Coordinates of C-alpha atoms in Angstrom, one line a residue:
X1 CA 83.1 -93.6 6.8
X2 CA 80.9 -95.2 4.1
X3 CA 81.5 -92.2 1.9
X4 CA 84.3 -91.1 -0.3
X5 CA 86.1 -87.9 0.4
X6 CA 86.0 -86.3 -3.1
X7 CA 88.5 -83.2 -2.7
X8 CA 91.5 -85.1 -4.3
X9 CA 89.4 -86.3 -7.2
X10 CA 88.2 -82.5 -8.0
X11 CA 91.6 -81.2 -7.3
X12 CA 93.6 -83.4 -9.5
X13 CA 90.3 -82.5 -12.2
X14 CA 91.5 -79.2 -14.1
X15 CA 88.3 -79.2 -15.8
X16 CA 85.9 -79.4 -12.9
X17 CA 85.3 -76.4 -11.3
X18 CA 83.5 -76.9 -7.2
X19 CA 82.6 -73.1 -7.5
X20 CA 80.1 -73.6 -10.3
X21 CA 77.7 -75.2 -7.3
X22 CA 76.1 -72.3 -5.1
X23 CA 77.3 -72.2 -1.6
X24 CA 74.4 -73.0 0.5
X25 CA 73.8 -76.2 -2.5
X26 CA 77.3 -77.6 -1.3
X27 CA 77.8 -76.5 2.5
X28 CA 75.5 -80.1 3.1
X29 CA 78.2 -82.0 1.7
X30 CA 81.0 -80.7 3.2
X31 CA 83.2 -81.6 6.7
X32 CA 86.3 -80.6 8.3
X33 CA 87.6 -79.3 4.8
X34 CA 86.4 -82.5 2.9
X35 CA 84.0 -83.0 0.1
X36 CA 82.1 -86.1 0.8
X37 CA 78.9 -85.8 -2.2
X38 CA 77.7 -83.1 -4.6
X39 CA 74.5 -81.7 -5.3
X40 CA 72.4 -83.0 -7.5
X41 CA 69.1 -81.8 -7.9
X42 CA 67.3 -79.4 -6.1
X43 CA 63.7 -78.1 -5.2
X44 CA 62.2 -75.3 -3.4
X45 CA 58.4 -74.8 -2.5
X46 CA 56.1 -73.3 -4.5
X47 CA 52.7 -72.4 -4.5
X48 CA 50.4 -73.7 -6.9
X49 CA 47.3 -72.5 -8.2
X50 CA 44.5 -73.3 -10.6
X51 CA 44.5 -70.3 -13.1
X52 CA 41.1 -70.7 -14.2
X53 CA 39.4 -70.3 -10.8
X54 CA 41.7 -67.3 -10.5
X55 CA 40.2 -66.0 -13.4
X56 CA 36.8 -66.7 -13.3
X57 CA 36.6 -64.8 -9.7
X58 CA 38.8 -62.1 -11.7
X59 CA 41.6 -62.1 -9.1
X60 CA 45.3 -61.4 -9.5
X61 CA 47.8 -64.0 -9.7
X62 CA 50.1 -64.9 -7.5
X63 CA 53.5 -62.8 -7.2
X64 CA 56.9 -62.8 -4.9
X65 CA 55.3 -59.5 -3.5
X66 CA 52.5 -61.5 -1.7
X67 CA 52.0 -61.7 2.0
X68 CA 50.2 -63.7 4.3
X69 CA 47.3 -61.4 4.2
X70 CA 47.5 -61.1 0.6
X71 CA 47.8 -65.5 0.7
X72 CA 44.7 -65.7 3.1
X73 CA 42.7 -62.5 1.3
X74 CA 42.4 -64.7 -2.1
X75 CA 41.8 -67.8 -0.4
X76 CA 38.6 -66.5 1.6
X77 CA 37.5 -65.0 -2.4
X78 CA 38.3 -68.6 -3.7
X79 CA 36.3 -70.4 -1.1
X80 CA 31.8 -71.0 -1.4
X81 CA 29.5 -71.6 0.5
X82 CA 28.6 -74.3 -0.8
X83 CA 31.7 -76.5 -0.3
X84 CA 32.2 -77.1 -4.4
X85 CA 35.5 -74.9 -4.4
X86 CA 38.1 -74.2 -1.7
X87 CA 40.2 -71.3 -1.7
X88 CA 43.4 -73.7 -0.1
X89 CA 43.8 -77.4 0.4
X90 CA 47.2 -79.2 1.7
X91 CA 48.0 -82.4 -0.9
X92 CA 51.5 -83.2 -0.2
X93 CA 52.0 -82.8 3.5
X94 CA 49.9 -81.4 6.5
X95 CA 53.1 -81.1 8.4
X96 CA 55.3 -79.5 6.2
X97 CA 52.7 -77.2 5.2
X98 CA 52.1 -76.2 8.8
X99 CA 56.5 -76.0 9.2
X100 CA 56.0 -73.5 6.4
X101 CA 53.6 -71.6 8.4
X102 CA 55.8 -71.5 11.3
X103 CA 58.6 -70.1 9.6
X104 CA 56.5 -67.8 8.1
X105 CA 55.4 -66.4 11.6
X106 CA 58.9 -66.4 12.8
X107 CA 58.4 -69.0 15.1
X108 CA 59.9 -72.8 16.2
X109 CA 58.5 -75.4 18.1
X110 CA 61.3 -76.5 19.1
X111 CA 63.8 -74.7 21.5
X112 CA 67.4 -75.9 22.0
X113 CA 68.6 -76.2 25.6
X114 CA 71.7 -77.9 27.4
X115 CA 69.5 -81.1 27.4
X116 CA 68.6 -81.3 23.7
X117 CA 65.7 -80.0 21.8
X118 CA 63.0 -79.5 23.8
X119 CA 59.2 -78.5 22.9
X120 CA 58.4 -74.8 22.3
X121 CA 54.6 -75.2 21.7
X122 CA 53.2 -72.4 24.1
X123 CA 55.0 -69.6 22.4
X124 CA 52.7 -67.1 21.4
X125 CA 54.4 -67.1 18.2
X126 CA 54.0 -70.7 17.8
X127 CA 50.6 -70.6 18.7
X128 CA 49.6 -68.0 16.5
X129 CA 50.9 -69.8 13.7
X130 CA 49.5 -72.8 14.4
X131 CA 45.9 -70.7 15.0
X132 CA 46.0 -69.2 11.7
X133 CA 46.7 -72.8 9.9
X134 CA 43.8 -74.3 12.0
X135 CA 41.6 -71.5 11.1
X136 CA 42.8 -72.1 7.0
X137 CA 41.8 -75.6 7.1
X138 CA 38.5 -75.2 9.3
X139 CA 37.4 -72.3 7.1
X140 CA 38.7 -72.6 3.5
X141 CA 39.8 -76.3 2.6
X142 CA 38.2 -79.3 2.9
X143 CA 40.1 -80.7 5.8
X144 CA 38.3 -81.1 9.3
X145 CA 41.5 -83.3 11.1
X146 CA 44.9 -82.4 10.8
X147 CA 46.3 -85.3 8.6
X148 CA 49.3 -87.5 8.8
X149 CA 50.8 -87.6 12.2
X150 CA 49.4 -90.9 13.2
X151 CA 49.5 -94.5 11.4
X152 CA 45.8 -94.6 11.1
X153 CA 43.4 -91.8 10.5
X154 CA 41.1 -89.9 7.9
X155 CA 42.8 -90.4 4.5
X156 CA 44.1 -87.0 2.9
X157 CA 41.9 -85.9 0.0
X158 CA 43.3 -82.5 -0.9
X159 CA 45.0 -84.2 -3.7
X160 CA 42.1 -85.6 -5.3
X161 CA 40.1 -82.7 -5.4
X162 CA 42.6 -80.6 -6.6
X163 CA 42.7 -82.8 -9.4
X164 CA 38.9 -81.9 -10.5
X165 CA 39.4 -78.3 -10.0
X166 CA 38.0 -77.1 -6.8
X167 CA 41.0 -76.2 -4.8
X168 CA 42.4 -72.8 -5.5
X169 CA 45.6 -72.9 -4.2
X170 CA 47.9 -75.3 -2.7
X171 CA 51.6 -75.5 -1.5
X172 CA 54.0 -78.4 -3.3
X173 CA 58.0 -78.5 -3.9
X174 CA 59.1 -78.1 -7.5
X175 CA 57.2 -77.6 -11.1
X176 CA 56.4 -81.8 -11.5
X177 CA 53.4 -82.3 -10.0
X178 CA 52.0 -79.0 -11.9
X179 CA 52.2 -80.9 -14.9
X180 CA 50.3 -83.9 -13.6
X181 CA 47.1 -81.6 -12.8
X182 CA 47.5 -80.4 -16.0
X183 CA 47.9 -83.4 -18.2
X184 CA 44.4 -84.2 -15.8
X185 CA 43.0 -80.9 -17.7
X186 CA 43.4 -78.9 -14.9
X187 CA 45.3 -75.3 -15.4
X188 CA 47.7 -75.0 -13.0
X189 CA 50.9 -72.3 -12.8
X190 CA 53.4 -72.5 -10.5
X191 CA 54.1 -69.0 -8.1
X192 CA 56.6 -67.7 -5.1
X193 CA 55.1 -69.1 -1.9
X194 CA 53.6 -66.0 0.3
X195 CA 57.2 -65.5 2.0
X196 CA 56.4 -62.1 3.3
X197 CA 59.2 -60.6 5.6
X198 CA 60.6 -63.6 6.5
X199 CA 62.1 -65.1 3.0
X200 CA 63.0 -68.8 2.2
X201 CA 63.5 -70.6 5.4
X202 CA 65.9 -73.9 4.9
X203 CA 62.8 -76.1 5.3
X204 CA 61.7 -74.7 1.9
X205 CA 64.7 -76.1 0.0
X206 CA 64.8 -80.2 -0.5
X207 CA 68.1 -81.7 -2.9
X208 CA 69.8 -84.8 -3.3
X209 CA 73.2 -86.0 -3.8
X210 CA 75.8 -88.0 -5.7
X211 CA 77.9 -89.8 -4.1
X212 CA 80.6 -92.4 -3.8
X213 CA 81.2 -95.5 -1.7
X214 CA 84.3 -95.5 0.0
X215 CA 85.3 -98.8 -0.8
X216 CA 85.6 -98.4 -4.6
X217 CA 88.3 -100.2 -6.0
X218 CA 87.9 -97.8 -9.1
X219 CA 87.5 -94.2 -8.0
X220 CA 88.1 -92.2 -11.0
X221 CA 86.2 -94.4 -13.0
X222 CA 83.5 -93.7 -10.2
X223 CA 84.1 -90.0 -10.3
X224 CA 83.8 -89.7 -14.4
X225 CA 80.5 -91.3 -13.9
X226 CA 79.6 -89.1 -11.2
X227 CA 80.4 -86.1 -13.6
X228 CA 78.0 -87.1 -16.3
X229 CA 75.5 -88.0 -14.4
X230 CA 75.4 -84.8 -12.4
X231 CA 75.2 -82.4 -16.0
X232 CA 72.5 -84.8 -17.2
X233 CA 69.2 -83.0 -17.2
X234 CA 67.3 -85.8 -18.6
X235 CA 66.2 -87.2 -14.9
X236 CA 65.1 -83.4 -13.4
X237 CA 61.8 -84.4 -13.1
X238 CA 59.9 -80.9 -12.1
X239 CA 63.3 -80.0 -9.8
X240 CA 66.5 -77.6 -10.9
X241 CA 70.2 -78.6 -11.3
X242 CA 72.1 -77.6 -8.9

């Protein structure tokens, strides 16, 4: 109720065309026949990876054609034995990193039911994706607790030590934070994340909207505002236009 209904704006607009948006981009945004925000911006997970470790074991980089075994293969080469380089590290989110996972395994841990979600955590599937995630950490990243579930706990420092080039690989949304590691002299390059058979899964897609408020006493000066905004590509900020 907060929100505007935009359809008669964009059908009394000749020169705005609602097809120019991707489907799946504006399905969010859309109810019972009425358009209530637009895409903004978007972002999709990527892998990222530090080129010069890559090339100082001699390894190839990252393509779409990668597995999971292909993903965990070059993180065991990236990793030593003496703990000064990881092959993997999460920096972003533990949680995300392990939805990835899941999705990648074809597996929820949730399950829907006539009461509401309920949990789905002794699937074998879910299991196995959660083993192989624990055994990543445990064995080729610097993490030895999971990180970020709880208020208090051991702070994340995957992030930092990416940052002086021991972590090979790590998963992140959009090309922004790429830059940052390399403005810190790091060489970083952004790749496909090791989708395998399954493909991008809606958790690996993140966008914002534009919106406005329903109570506008000026709509259409709202709506050309809107419009500029939305094909200004000033404020992307490592993401895509929608």
């Amino acid at each position: 109720p907060a929100i505007l209904d935009l359809r008669p704006l964009i059908d009394a607009d000749a020169a705005f065309d609602l097809d120019d948006y991707p489907p799946a981009l504006l399905e969010p945004f859309q109810f019972k026949g009425g358009v209530y925000g637009l895409p903004y911006m978007v972002t999709f997970r990527v892998l990222v990876y530090n080129e010069t470790m890559f090339d100082d074991a001699n390894l190839a980089y990252p393509d779409i054609q990668w597995t999971l075994d292909d993903f965990l293969s070059t993180v065991q080469q990236l990793t030593t034995n003496d703990g000064k380089q990881y092959g993997f590290a999460s920096v972003r989110s533990m949680k995300s990193d392990l939805v990835f996972f899941l999705d990648q395994f074809g597996a929820s841990a949730v399950k829907q039911s006539s009461d509401g979600p309920q949990p789905n955590f002794t699937d074998p599937k879910v299991v196995q994706a959660i083993q192989f995630y624990v055994d990543l950490l445990l064995n080729y990243s610097p993490h030895r607790r999971f990180w970020g579930y709880a208020q208090t706990g051991v702070p994340n420092n995957g992030a930092q030590l990416a940052l002086e080039g021991r972590i090979g690989m790590w998963l992140n949304f959009g090309t922004l934070m790429s830059s940052v590691y390399n403005n810190a002299g790091i060489n970083t390059r952004t790749a496909p994340p090791p989708l395998g058979n399954k493909g991008v899964n809606t958790h690996d897609v993140e966008q914002n909207g534009l919106y406005i408020a329903a109570n506008t006493q000026e709509p259409e000066a709202c709506w050309t505002w809107l419009k500029y905004l939305s094909s200004d590509p000033t404020a992307l900020q490592g993401m895509s236009p929608a």
